[in-house]
Structures are given as structure tokens and as C-alpha cells.
Amino acid sequence: YGRSSRLAWPQNSLKLLTNNFVPGAQGGSGKIINQNLNISYLYQKMEFVYQRLVELRIWHDYFSSEDLIPERAPRDYEVNFLFDIQPSDDTRKLLANYRLLWRQTPYGILIGTEIKAGNPTQTLIKIEEKLKFAFVLSLKDPYLLNYSNLPLDLNEPRLYVFDNFSGNKLSLGRTRYLFLSKPMEGYNPGRQYKIGDLIRANNRTYEVKDLPVESAPGPAGGQAEWRPGANTQYVTRNDTIATYDKVYLYKGPNHQPGTDVTFQVTDIFGKVIPLGNKNIPGLDEPVELAHSPQDPARELEHSLSLGNLPMGRYSLNLSGNPIDVFYRLEKKRHPKAWAVVEFHYTPPGNANPEVPANFAFIDPGPNPSEPLSIPMPKVFHLRFKNRSTFWRYLSAKDRSEIYTKGEPLPIQKAYFEVKDDNNVVLPHPTVTRITREIDDTGMIDKEKFYSQIYI
């Protein structure tokens, strides 16, 4: 908000909210009340106290051990090298209106709220209405997808979307971790798996390392086609959603030839959102009319203008039946957007769905008629799996193949020893030379990723 650029910020609090404030700025001197939670600073004899409200920590197994969620990242790990993270325009306004500050940290982002003394402690500006803080992640590392176990075969523009509706929690010992990604799927015998696909079973994750997959992984470590991994929750392709900017072009089966059909867009709470000048006048809820072709062999095509929709996730209904879910994002404003992280607050009894209790960062107290605004600091996590590839060693002179490992190995920054069949220690690959190939030499085609290593 307006005065923030002049406020002093103590140097030893930089790890909490980083260093966008300049220590020793005019009119200010600061002090730490509690380095883990609260910060206080003085400005012209006025004291402002901020408390952590929401923190997001992003982890990647390429940089750290896959065994657990670390309390601290490796020394050379900074999310800033991977992503540029910025609040949406609407979020910037909300942060200012509610006297909230946000900062990018070495691990992710942090939102702090100004608080006022009392019993109980509350946010200075009461948070009692539905609201959403949205942050856009853009890729900074051009090789991130090379060393991340994420799909490269998405056939349409899609966006990773994470939020605190996920309900995805995991307890390890006495610690409960809250993930913004969707819960990973379990084993599905009807699914056509690919090498690299991830599932959860037996209180751990498993990665497909060979095909065909004919059975679920066993509790003792799995079968030959499964590689057991950490007891955690990873980002997967299920966290993606189709994204559109100004126009949604529908093209689908013509189930009602020669008749009028209606399109309707609803937000995540089921509220119908007007699309524009094609809305049918006189109806209680705004819907858009389209006419199906007389010929049943012709597909129904209709374009919907999305220009009036705020940034966010929506459902599309055709004649009352849900047919799609999409995310509206203005590409001109966010041309390099790769993911969106949303932190929602929903007052109890005033929204459907409601944010799960463990994921709520505001406690309204026991009396709905006199709601409070008690901060409930939350730490959320996103975790990315490193990609496994077949390590192929080639001659630097003529590029002929020398040796290829028989099963995929994880690409990671930490060193581990790899040997060939003659017990010769081999070098690790870089993240720059990775190819995708189809192996059709067996009974089933296998999509494989290879790391090319010249020696």
C-alpha cells in the first residue's frame, strides 16, 4: 500500500519477507518481535506489527532429497531461479485494501497481515467476505521441463492451477503437510500407463519405469515396472486445466439438430456469470443462445466471448449439462504464465465449496453473527518430481552409441555413482540434452526419454 516503500525493514528479517524494504529508510527503525512469525517496525512514532498469514514453499527433487519435505532448502536453492512469481492485478488491490504485504522468499512466497492487539489477536482490516489471492508463476529456467517429471504431450493450451481447496494433506510423524496440488491418483487397472507416470500406493509414491504395467505395486517395493519413491505428494498432469483468453470456441456433437441450445458459465461457487450481449433477455439467469445445425452429421460450433470474465476457474454448461472446466487468463497481461496459485478465504456457511478447515488461514470465531478475523498462519507446499531418463553415452568424435543404461535413472544435482557393465564410472548428464523417442521394438510401443552424454 501507499506508505510501504518508505518503511524501514530490519536486515535480519530478510528471510521472512525478503528485502524489498530498504533498511534505514527515512523515518524508520525496526525491531523483531518473533523472527518466525511477527515483525514490528516504527514509522514516525507509529508501530506496525505484521504476522505471517500464508506461506508457499516450492520444492523440486532435482535439488533436494526425495525422502522428505525439508525444513530448509539446499544452500544454493532459490525458487527465484525457476519461476517469476507475481500477484494478479486484482490481488495487488486486495493486498493493499487489507493491509497485507507479500514477498518472494528463497522457497516461494509469503503474505503477511498487519495485526491489532487484543484477545484474540485479529487482522487490522477484518477479513470476512469471500476473497481470492492469485499469483501467476512464469518459467525462468528454460530447462525446467527437461528435468521435471511433467507431461510434454499436452495437446491444448493448459495451465497448472493450485489452490487451498485441494484438501491434500499428509502427516509425517508429528508434522502435517498441506499441499496445494490435487491428491495423487492410486493404481487404476484400466489406465494405459506411460513410462514416468506417478501414483500413490502403500503410503508412498511410485513411478512407472517399464511397460506394460500389469499389476499394482507391492508393499515390499513394487514389481519390475515400478520404482518406489518418497511418501509425499507430487504435482502431476491432473493439476492442469485448459486455459482461454478472450474467446472459447466450442465444437462438439450435435445432439439436438435444428433446435436452440443454451450455454452457461459458472464460477467455482456455482454463480452464473454473464458473458455479454448474447445473453437472452428476460431470463432470471444469464445464458447464451445458440442454434444447432439441422443436419445431425454437422457438429455444433459456437464461440463464447470471455472478455467480461475476471481471471479464474469456470465451468461451462450446455443446456444445463456440464461439459468443460477452464481457466480464464488474459494472455496480454500474463504472456508467459505457466501456473497460477490461488489462496481462497470462504466464510463458513457462505460458500459452496468451502475451503477445508485445515487449509483456512482466517478463523471467524464461534459466533457467525459477530465474525472475527483471527489469523491462522498456514504453510502450503508444492513439490515437483525430477524426471528419470535413459542415460545414453555417445562418442564425442562420431556420435556413435557407446553404452545405454537399461533402466531410467533420475536426473538430479546431487552426485551418485553410475557404472557401465565393465564397472567403469560414468559421468552424469546435463539437463540440456534430452530427447523423446518411441521404442517400437517390443510388443508394445514405449515412449522413452533419453539423456545424451558425449564422452
GROMACS .gro file of C-alpha atoms in nm:
model
  455
    1TYR     CA    1   0.000   0.000   0.000
    2GLY     CA    2   0.099   0.362  -0.038
    3ARG     CA    3   0.333   0.410   0.258
    4SER     CA    4   0.514   0.080   0.233
    5SER     CA    5   0.805   0.196   0.021
    6ARG     CA    6   0.923   0.431   0.298
    7LEU     CA    7   0.910   0.186   0.585
    8ALA     CA    8   1.231   0.053   0.734
    9TRP     CA    9   1.282  -0.323   0.746
   10PRO     CA   10   1.535  -0.492   0.975
   11GLN     CA   11   1.809  -0.677   0.790
   12ASN     CA   12   1.787  -0.992   0.998
   13SER     CA   13   1.423  -1.039   0.895
   14LEU     CA   14   1.503  -1.070   0.526
   15LYS     CA   15   1.449  -1.444   0.532
   16LEU     CA   16   1.091  -1.388   0.639
   17LEU     CA   17   0.973  -1.128   0.393
   18THR     CA   18   1.292  -1.076   0.186
   19ASN     CA   19   1.443  -0.739   0.120
   20ASN     CA   20   1.207  -0.523  -0.080
   21PHE     CA   21   1.218  -0.270   0.203
   22VAL     CA   22   1.536  -0.069   0.248
   23PRO     CA   23   1.688  -0.090   0.598
   24GLY     CA   24   1.748   0.252   0.746
   25ALA     CA   25   1.499   0.432   0.522
   26GLN     CA   26   1.394   0.781   0.626
   27GLY     CA   27   1.182   0.797   0.942
   28GLY     CA   28   1.205   0.435   1.044
   29SER     CA   29   1.377   0.193   1.274
   30GLY     CA   30   1.274  -0.166   1.312
   31LYS     CA   31   1.272  -0.444   1.565
   32ILE     CA   32   1.191  -0.813   1.553
   33ILE     CA   33   0.925  -0.937   1.791
   34ASN     CA   34   0.944  -1.300   1.680
   35GLN     CA   35   1.162  -1.395   1.387
   36ASN     CA   36   0.942  -1.688   1.290
   37LEU     CA   37   0.610  -1.510   1.293
   38ASN     CA   38   0.585  -1.143   1.380
   39ILE     CA   39   0.765  -0.832   1.268
   40SER     CA   40   0.730  -0.488   1.417
   41TYR     CA   41   0.872  -0.161   1.291
   42LEU     CA   42   0.836   0.207   1.376
   43TYR     CA   43   0.743   0.488   1.145
   44GLN     CA   44   0.703   0.842   1.274
   45LYS     CA   45   0.614   0.712   1.624
   46MET     CA   46   0.355   0.470   1.486
   47GLU     CA   47   0.410   0.098   1.535
   48PHE     CA   48   0.301  -0.157   1.275
   49VAL     CA   49   0.302  -0.525   1.360
   50TYR     CA   50   0.282  -0.787   1.086
   51GLN     CA   51   0.222  -1.158   1.123
   52ARG     CA   52   0.265  -1.436   0.873
   53LEU     CA   53  -0.069  -1.529   0.718
   54VAL     CA   54   0.014  -1.756   0.425
   55GLU     CA   55   0.340  -1.907   0.306
   56LEU     CA   56   0.401  -2.119  -0.003
   57ARG     CA   57   0.709  -2.338  -0.025
   58ILE     CA   58   0.801  -2.493  -0.358
   59TRP     CA   59   1.031  -2.796  -0.366
   60HIS     CA   60   1.198  -2.980  -0.652
   61ASP     CA   61   1.363  -3.321  -0.618
   62TYR     CA   62   1.631  -3.224  -0.869
   63PHE     CA   63   1.781  -3.004  -0.598
   64SER     CA   64   1.696  -3.191  -0.278
   65SER     CA   65   1.649  -3.536  -0.127
   66GLU     CA   66   1.328  -3.711  -0.219
   67ASP     CA   67   1.292  -3.865   0.127
   68LEU     CA   68   1.106  -3.581   0.298
   69ILE     CA   69   0.993  -3.221   0.282
   70PRO     CA   70   1.296  -3.027   0.406
   71GLU     CA   71   1.255  -2.752   0.660
   72ARG     CA   72   1.526  -2.567   0.473
   73ALA     CA   73   1.622  -2.589   0.109
   74PRO     CA   74   1.978  -2.666  -0.003
   75ARG     CA   75   2.212  -2.370   0.024
   76ASP     CA   76   2.211  -2.294  -0.348
   77TYR     CA   77   1.836  -2.344  -0.398
   78GLU     CA   78   1.617  -2.045  -0.474
   79VAL     CA   79   1.277  -2.062  -0.636
   80ASN     CA   80   1.359  -1.727  -0.795
   81PHE     CA   81   1.588  -1.915  -1.036
   82LEU     CA   82   1.296  -2.133  -1.152
   83PHE     CA   83   0.993  -1.903  -1.151
   84ASP     CA   84   0.896  -1.541  -1.161
   85ILE     CA   85   0.603  -1.508  -0.919
   86GLN     CA   86   0.375  -1.205  -0.932
   87PRO     CA   87   0.029  -1.128  -0.789
   88SER     CA   88  -0.256  -1.065  -1.031
   89ASP     CA   89  -0.381  -0.708  -1.069
   90ASP     CA   90  -0.689  -0.779  -0.858
   91THR     CA   91  -0.471  -0.939  -0.591
   92ARG     CA   92  -0.247  -0.633  -0.571
   93LYS     CA   93  -0.556  -0.425  -0.494
   94LEU     CA   94  -0.679  -0.673  -0.233
   95LEU     CA   95  -0.341  -0.681  -0.062
   96ALA     CA   96  -0.341  -0.303  -0.038
   97ASN     CA   97  -0.702  -0.282   0.081
   98TYR     CA   98  -0.647  -0.539   0.358
   99ARG     CA   99  -0.308  -0.402   0.468
  100LEU     CA  100  -0.127  -0.717   0.359
  101LEU     CA  101   0.231  -0.746   0.236
  102TRP     CA  102   0.369  -1.015   0.009
  103ARG     CA  103   0.729  -1.110  -0.060
  104GLN     CA  104   0.907  -1.373  -0.265
  105THR     CA  105   1.125  -1.589  -0.040
  106PRO     CA  106   1.405  -1.833  -0.130
  107TYR     CA  107   1.145  -2.111  -0.113
  108GLY     CA  108   0.837  -1.944  -0.259
  109ILE     CA  109   0.617  -1.658  -0.139
  110LEU     CA  110   0.486  -1.522   0.189
  111ILE     CA  111   0.190  -1.300   0.274
  112GLY     CA  112   0.194  -1.106   0.600
  113THR     CA  113  -0.101  -0.932   0.761
  114GLU     CA  114  -0.096  -0.623   0.977
  115ILE     CA  115  -0.250  -0.714   1.312
  116LYS     CA  116  -0.402  -0.528   1.604
  117ALA     CA  117  -0.359  -0.608   1.969
  118GLY     CA  118  -0.642  -0.777   2.152
  119ASN     CA  119  -0.769  -1.105   2.283
  120PRO     CA  120  -0.776  -1.268   2.040
  121THR     CA  121  -0.530  -1.105   1.800
  122GLN     CA  122  -0.703  -1.011   1.475
  123THR     CA  123  -0.608  -0.873   1.136
  124LEU     CA  124  -0.611  -0.494   1.134
  125ILE     CA  125  -0.864  -0.492   0.847
  126LYS     CA  126  -1.126  -0.758   0.910
  127ILE     CA  127  -1.139  -1.037   0.651
  128GLU     CA  128  -1.498  -1.163   0.648
  129GLU     CA  129  -1.602  -1.180   0.281
  130LYS     CA  130  -1.509  -1.435   0.017
  131LEU     CA  131  -1.180  -1.343  -0.142
  132LYS     CA  132  -0.901  -1.487  -0.352
  133PHE     CA  133  -0.532  -1.405  -0.370
  134ALA     CA  134  -0.396  -1.523  -0.706
  135PHE     CA  135  -0.028  -1.541  -0.800
  136VAL     CA  136   0.099  -1.613  -1.151
  137LEU     CA  137   0.411  -1.826  -1.200
  138SER     CA  138   0.614  -1.779  -1.517
  139LEU     CA  139   0.904  -2.006  -1.612
  140LYS     CA  140   1.250  -1.855  -1.579
  141ASP     CA  141   1.458  -2.170  -1.619
  142PRO     CA  142   1.424  -2.275  -1.986
  143TYR     CA  143   1.524  -2.632  -1.897
  144LEU     CA  144   1.281  -2.683  -1.608
  145LEU     CA  145   1.058  -2.918  -1.807
  146ASN     CA  146   1.361  -3.120  -1.913
  147TYR     CA  147   1.443  -3.227  -1.559
  148SER     CA  148   1.087  -3.224  -1.416
  149ASN     CA  149   0.858  -3.526  -1.429
  150LEU     CA  150   0.581  -3.337  -1.604
  151PRO     CA  151   0.399  -3.416  -1.929
  152LEU     CA  152   0.522  -3.275  -2.257
  153ASP     CA  153   0.228  -3.407  -2.463
  154LEU     CA  154  -0.041  -3.158  -2.363
  155ASN     CA  155  -0.245  -3.106  -2.681
  156GLU     CA  156  -0.402  -2.769  -2.597
  157PRO     CA  157  -0.302  -2.458  -2.406
  158ARG     CA  158  -0.314  -2.564  -2.043
  159LEU     CA  159  -0.221  -2.407  -1.714
  160TYR     CA  160  -0.117  -2.559  -1.383
  161VAL     CA  161  -0.364  -2.438  -1.120
  162PHE     CA  162  -0.312  -2.492  -0.747
  163ASP     CA  163  -0.535  -2.379  -0.460
  164ASN     CA  164  -0.625  -2.441  -0.098
  165PHE     CA  165  -0.947  -2.622  -0.193
  166SER     CA  166  -0.728  -2.928  -0.258
  167GLY     CA  167  -0.772  -3.082   0.088
  168ASN     CA  168  -0.446  -3.261   0.013
  169LYS     CA  169  -0.274  -3.319   0.346
  170LEU     CA  170  -0.010  -3.567   0.454
  171SER     CA  171   0.113  -3.644   0.806
  172LEU     CA  172   0.474  -3.747   0.858
  173GLY     CA  173   0.548  -3.809   1.223
  174ARG     CA  174   0.403  -3.520   1.420
  175THR     CA  175   0.407  -3.283   1.124
  176ARG     CA  176   0.112  -3.229   0.891
  177TYR     CA  177   0.196  -3.102   0.543
  178LEU     CA  178  -0.061  -2.916   0.335
  179PHE     CA  179  -0.025  -2.946  -0.043
  180LEU     CA  180  -0.197  -2.722  -0.296
  181SER     CA  181  -0.171  -2.982  -0.572
  182LYS     CA  182  -0.451  -3.235  -0.616
  183PRO     CA  183  -0.411  -3.568  -0.432
  184MET     CA  184  -0.219  -3.812  -0.648
  185GLU     CA  185  -0.416  -4.096  -0.803
  186GLY     CA  186  -0.390  -4.452  -0.685
  187TYR     CA  187  -0.336  -4.753  -0.908
  188ASN     CA  188  -0.601  -4.791  -1.181
  189PRO     CA  189  -0.601  -5.129  -1.362
  190GLY     CA  190  -0.789  -4.976  -1.656
  191ARG     CA  191  -0.540  -4.697  -1.719
  192GLN     CA  192  -0.290  -4.705  -2.004
  193TYR     CA  193   0.027  -4.606  -1.821
  194LYS     CA  194   0.332  -4.440  -1.972
  195ILE     CA  195   0.690  -4.457  -1.851
  196GLY     CA  196   0.730  -4.185  -1.590
  197ASP     CA  197   0.367  -4.183  -1.470
  198LEU     CA  198   0.327  -4.132  -1.094
  199ILE     CA  199   0.081  -4.286  -0.848
  200ARG     CA  200   0.045  -4.326  -0.471
  201ALA     CA  201   0.009  -4.663  -0.301
  202ASN     CA  202   0.122  -4.824   0.024
  203ASN     CA  203   0.188  -4.480   0.179
  204ARG     CA  204   0.446  -4.383  -0.080
  205THR     CA  205   0.480  -4.276  -0.441
  206TYR     CA  206   0.565  -4.500  -0.734
  207GLU     CA  207   0.695  -4.417  -1.080
  208VAL     CA  208   0.644  -4.634  -1.388
  209LYS     CA  209   0.987  -4.734  -1.517
  210ASP     CA  210   0.888  -5.001  -1.770
  211LEU     CA  211   0.589  -5.127  -1.968
  212PRO     CA  212   0.349  -5.298  -1.970
  213VAL     CA  213   0.208  -5.227  -1.625
  214GLU     CA  214   0.010  -5.536  -1.534
  215SER     CA  215  -0.043  -5.505  -1.160
  216ALA     CA  216  -0.037  -5.266  -0.868
  217PRO     CA  217   0.294  -5.203  -0.692
  218GLY     CA  218   0.358  -5.432  -0.399
  219PRO     CA  219   0.416  -5.308  -0.045
  220ALA     CA  220   0.764  -5.459  -0.038
  221GLY     CA  221   0.892  -5.231  -0.313
  222GLY     CA  222   0.681  -5.299  -0.617
  223GLN     CA  223   0.733  -5.509  -0.926
  224ALA     CA  224   0.987  -5.462  -1.202
  225GLU     CA  225   0.778  -5.194  -1.373
  226TRP     CA  226   0.754  -4.972  -1.064
  227ARG     CA  227   1.017  -4.760  -0.889
  228PRO     CA  228   0.924  -4.681  -0.526
  229GLY     CA  229   0.972  -4.323  -0.408
  230ALA     CA  230   0.906  -4.086  -0.122
  231ASN     CA  231   0.597  -4.065   0.095
  232THR     CA  232   0.485  -3.730  -0.043
  233GLN     CA  233   0.250  -3.561  -0.289
  234TYR     CA  234   0.380  -3.452  -0.630
  235VAL     CA  235   0.245  -3.218  -0.895
  236THR     CA  236   0.104  -3.424  -1.185
  237ARG     CA  237  -0.080  -3.370  -1.512
  238ASN     CA  238  -0.407  -3.376  -1.315
  239ASP     CA  239  -0.318  -3.028  -1.188
  240THR     CA  240  -0.353  -2.880  -1.538
  241ILE     CA  241  -0.660  -2.713  -1.679
  242ALA     CA  242  -0.745  -2.575  -2.025
  243THR     CA  243  -0.691  -2.201  -2.045
  244TYR     CA  244  -0.856  -1.941  -2.267
  245ASP     CA  245  -0.816  -1.571  -2.315
  246LYS     CA  246  -1.093  -1.376  -2.489
  247VAL     CA  247  -1.284  -1.644  -2.681
  248TYR     CA  248  -1.395  -2.000  -2.609
  249LEU     CA  249  -1.470  -2.186  -2.933
  250TYR     CA  250  -1.698  -2.482  -2.865
  251LYS     CA  251  -1.705  -2.764  -3.118
  252GLY     CA  252  -1.889  -3.081  -3.029
  253PRO     CA  253  -2.159  -3.337  -3.112
  254ASN     CA  254  -2.495  -3.217  -3.242
  255HIS     CA  255  -2.734  -3.394  -3.006
  256GLN     CA  256  -3.037  -3.172  -3.079
  257PRO     CA  257  -3.042  -3.097  -3.455
  258GLY     CA  258  -3.236  -2.790  -3.556
  259THR     CA  259  -3.309  -2.674  -3.202
  260ASP     CA  260  -3.195  -2.392  -2.979
  261VAL     CA  261  -2.940  -2.477  -2.710
  262THR     CA  262  -2.803  -2.266  -2.430
  263PHE     CA  263  -2.455  -2.210  -2.293
  264GLN     CA  264  -2.395  -2.102  -1.937
  265VAL     CA  265  -2.074  -2.022  -1.749
  266THR     CA  266  -2.049  -2.057  -1.371
  267ASP     CA  267  -1.768  -1.974  -1.131
  268ILE     CA  268  -1.627  -2.219  -0.875
  269PHE     CA  269  -1.913  -2.140  -0.636
  270GLY     CA  270  -2.184  -2.210  -0.895
  271LYS     CA  271  -2.268  -1.846  -0.962
  272VAL     CA  272  -2.379  -1.786  -1.321
  273ILE     CA  273  -2.160  -1.526  -1.492
  274PRO     CA  274  -2.296  -1.308  -1.779
  275LEU     CA  275  -2.087  -1.331  -2.093
  276GLY     CA  276  -2.206  -1.024  -2.282
  277ASN     CA  277  -2.453  -0.907  -2.543
  278LYS     CA  278  -2.569  -1.255  -2.649
  279ASN     CA  279  -2.746  -1.319  -2.321
  280ILE     CA  280  -3.116  -1.397  -2.359
  281PRO     CA  281  -3.324  -1.107  -2.222
  282GLY     CA  282  -3.597  -1.181  -1.974
  283LEU     CA  283  -3.436  -1.485  -1.815
  284ASP     CA  284  -3.351  -1.484  -1.446
  285GLU     CA  285  -3.007  -1.631  -1.506
  286PRO     CA  286  -2.786  -1.513  -1.792
  287VAL     CA  287  -2.748  -1.780  -2.059
  288GLU     CA  288  -2.628  -1.761  -2.417
  289LEU     CA  289  -2.837  -1.895  -2.704
  290ALA     CA  290  -2.708  -2.097  -2.999
  291HIS     CA  291  -2.884  -2.283  -3.281
  292SER     CA  292  -2.790  -2.643  -3.363
  293PRO     CA  293  -2.741  -2.732  -3.732
  294GLN     CA  294  -3.036  -2.903  -3.899
  295ASP     CA  295  -2.805  -3.175  -4.031
  296PRO     CA  296  -2.727  -3.418  -3.746
  297ALA     CA  297  -2.395  -3.504  -3.912
  298ARG     CA  298  -2.271  -3.148  -3.865
  299GLU     CA  299  -2.105  -3.058  -3.538
  300LEU     CA  300  -2.236  -2.783  -3.315
  301GLU     CA  301  -1.999  -2.486  -3.322
  302HIS     CA  302  -2.032  -2.175  -3.114
  303SER     CA  303  -1.793  -1.906  -2.992
  304LEU     CA  304  -1.835  -1.751  -2.650
  305SER     CA  305  -1.683  -1.417  -2.562
  306LEU     CA  306  -1.490  -1.436  -2.234
  307GLY     CA  307  -1.382  -1.073  -2.221
  308ASN     CA  308  -1.613  -0.994  -1.927
  309LEU     CA  309  -1.484  -1.278  -1.710
  310PRO     CA  310  -1.236  -1.198  -1.435
  311MET     CA  311  -0.929  -1.416  -1.412
  312GLY     CA  312  -1.023  -1.752  -1.260
  313ARG     CA  313  -1.162  -2.103  -1.300
  314TYR     CA  314  -1.503  -2.161  -1.457
  315SER     CA  315  -1.739  -2.439  -1.562
  316LEU     CA  316  -1.919  -2.445  -1.898
  317ASN     CA  317  -2.268  -2.593  -1.922
  318LEU     CA  318  -2.453  -2.685  -2.241
  319SER     CA  319  -2.832  -2.687  -2.196
  320GLY     CA  320  -2.781  -2.745  -1.825
  321ASN     CA  321  -2.521  -3.021  -1.857
  322PRO     CA  322  -2.158  -2.959  -1.751
  323ILE     CA  323  -1.922  -3.013  -2.043
  324ASP     CA  324  -1.592  -2.846  -1.956
  325VAL     CA  325  -1.384  -2.668  -1.695
  326PHE     CA  326  -1.142  -2.394  -1.797
  327TYR     CA  327  -0.930  -2.112  -1.660
  328ARG     CA  328  -0.970  -1.762  -1.796
  329LEU     CA  329  -0.636  -1.579  -1.817
  330GLU     CA  330  -0.555  -1.263  -2.006
  331LYS     CA  331  -0.254  -1.359  -2.217
  332LYS     CA  332  -0.159  -1.000  -2.293
  333ARG     CA  333  -0.124  -0.932  -1.920
  334HIS     CA  334   0.047  -1.263  -1.844
  335PRO     CA  335   0.213  -1.375  -2.170
  336LYS     CA  336   0.447  -1.628  -2.007
  337ALA     CA  337   0.209  -1.767  -1.745
  338TRP     CA  338   0.276  -2.133  -1.668
  339ALA     CA  339   0.088  -2.180  -1.341
  340VAL     CA  340  -0.146  -1.999  -1.104
  341VAL     CA  341  -0.158  -2.038  -0.726
  342GLU     CA  342  -0.477  -1.929  -0.550
  343PHE     CA  343  -0.536  -1.876  -0.179
  344HIS     CA  344  -0.910  -1.856  -0.102
  345TYR     CA  345  -1.100  -1.748   0.205
  346THR     CA  346  -1.461  -1.864   0.236
  347PRO     CA  347  -1.676  -1.761   0.535
  348PRO     CA  348  -1.837  -2.069   0.695
  349GLY     CA  349  -2.188  -2.131   0.564
  350ASN     CA  350  -2.150  -1.864   0.298
  351ALA     CA  351  -1.986  -2.058   0.016
  352ASN     CA  352  -2.007  -2.393  -0.159
  353PRO     CA  353  -1.749  -2.532  -0.173
  354GLU     CA  354  -1.581  -2.411   0.144
  355VAL     CA  355  -1.207  -2.415   0.200
  356PRO     CA  356  -1.130  -2.720   0.419
  357ALA     CA  357  -1.075  -2.624   0.782
  358ASN     CA  358  -0.709  -2.728   0.786
  359PHE     CA  359  -0.644  -2.507   0.481
  360ALA     CA  360  -0.820  -2.193   0.610
  361PHE     CA  361  -0.594  -1.903   0.709
  362ILE     CA  362  -0.864  -1.698   0.887
  363ASP     CA  363  -1.067  -1.815   1.187
  364PRO     CA  364  -1.401  -1.627   1.205
  365GLY     CA  365  -1.463  -1.736   1.563
  366PRO     CA  366  -1.765  -1.920   1.708
  367ASN     CA  367  -2.034  -1.656   1.651
  368PRO     CA  368  -2.145  -1.615   1.285
  369SER     CA  369  -2.341  -1.300   1.371
  370GLU     CA  370  -2.026  -1.132   1.502
  371PRO     CA  371  -1.744  -1.276   1.293
  372LEU     CA  372  -1.386  -1.228   1.399
  373SER     CA  373  -1.077  -1.220   1.177
  374ILE     CA  374  -0.818  -1.425   1.363
  375PRO     CA  375  -0.509  -1.508   1.154
  376MET     CA  376  -0.434  -1.880   1.135
  377PRO     CA  377  -0.090  -1.891   0.969
  378LYS     CA  378  -0.061  -2.166   0.710
  379VAL     CA  379   0.238  -2.312   0.527
  380PHE     CA  380   0.145  -2.473   0.195
  381HIS     CA  381   0.365  -2.689  -0.026
  382LEU     CA  382   0.412  -2.774  -0.392
  383ARG     CA  383   0.654  -3.049  -0.481
  384PHE     CA  384   0.792  -3.142  -0.822
  385LYS     CA  385   0.944  -3.480  -0.909
  386ASN     CA  386   1.265  -3.488  -1.107
  387ARG     CA  387   1.249  -3.665  -1.443
  388SER     CA  388   1.406  -4.006  -1.496
  389THR     CA  389   1.571  -4.073  -1.832
  390PHE     CA  390   1.764  -4.346  -2.005
  391TRP     CA  391   2.128  -4.238  -1.993
  392ARG     CA  392   2.279  -4.284  -2.339
  393TYR     CA  393   2.655  -4.242  -2.379
  394LEU     CA  394   2.778  -4.134  -2.722
  395SER     CA  395   3.118  -4.085  -2.878
  396ALA     CA  396   3.219  -3.721  -2.890
  397LYS     CA  397   3.407  -3.794  -3.213
  398ASP     CA  398   3.146  -3.960  -3.432
  399ARG     CA  399   2.832  -3.960  -3.212
  400SER     CA  400   2.810  -4.338  -3.221
  401GLU     CA  401   2.640  -4.507  -2.928
  402ILE     CA  402   2.878  -4.650  -2.669
  403TYR     CA  403   2.650  -4.756  -2.386
  404THR     CA  404   2.293  -4.703  -2.263
  405LYS     CA  405   2.163  -4.778  -1.916
  406GLY     CA  406   1.896  -5.045  -1.919
  407GLU     CA  407   1.651  -4.858  -1.697
  408PRO     CA  408   1.578  -4.489  -1.643
  409LEU     CA  409   1.776  -4.303  -1.378
  410PRO     CA  410   1.673  -3.981  -1.203
  411ILE     CA  411   1.830  -3.655  -1.315
  412GLN     CA  412   1.948  -3.474  -1.005
  413LYS     CA  413   2.204  -3.221  -0.896
  414ALA     CA  414   2.349  -3.437  -0.618
  415TYR     CA  415   2.606  -3.688  -0.736
  416PHE     CA  416   2.560  -4.064  -0.719
  417GLU     CA  417   2.787  -4.320  -0.881
  418VAL     CA  418   2.688  -4.479  -1.211
  419LYS     CA  419   2.888  -4.759  -1.375
  420ASP     CA  420   2.870  -4.947  -1.702
  421ASP     CA  421   2.882  -5.325  -1.744
  422ASN     CA  422   3.262  -5.316  -1.714
  423ASN     CA  423   3.247  -5.136  -1.379
  424VAL     CA  424   3.366  -4.808  -1.532
  425VAL     CA  425   3.234  -4.498  -1.355
  426LEU     CA  426   3.030  -4.284  -1.593
  427PRO     CA  427   2.954  -3.910  -1.588
  428HIS     CA  428   2.612  -3.763  -1.518
  429PRO     CA  429   2.407  -3.596  -1.793
  430THR     CA  430   2.328  -3.228  -1.815
  431VAL     CA  431   1.970  -3.102  -1.827
  432THR     CA  432   2.010  -2.958  -2.177
  433ARG     CA  433   2.035  -3.269  -2.395
  434ILE     CA  434   1.715  -3.470  -2.351
  435THR     CA  435   1.522  -3.635  -2.634
  436ARG     CA  436   1.186  -3.811  -2.651
  437GLU     CA  437   1.171  -4.127  -2.862
  438ILE     CA  438   0.929  -4.410  -2.934
  439ASP     CA  439   1.068  -4.759  -2.881
  440ASP     CA  440   0.866  -4.994  -3.104
  441THR     CA  441   1.099  -5.292  -3.084
  442GLY     CA  442   0.885  -5.489  -2.839
  443MET     CA  443   0.525  -5.599  -2.806
  444ILE     CA  444   0.417  -5.250  -2.700
  445ASP     CA  445   0.531  -4.905  -2.810
  446LYS     CA  446   0.714  -4.725  -2.531
  447GLU     CA  447   0.768  -4.352  -2.508
  448LYS     CA  448   1.112  -4.301  -2.358
  449PHE     CA  449   1.318  -4.000  -2.258
  450TYR     CA  450   1.693  -4.018  -2.321
  451SER     CA  451   1.975  -3.807  -2.181
  452GLN     CA  452   2.253  -3.772  -2.438
  453ILE     CA  453   2.601  -3.778  -2.279
  454TYR     CA  454   2.906  -3.732  -2.500
  455ILE     CA  455   3.230  -3.891  -2.380
   0.00000   0.00000   0.00000
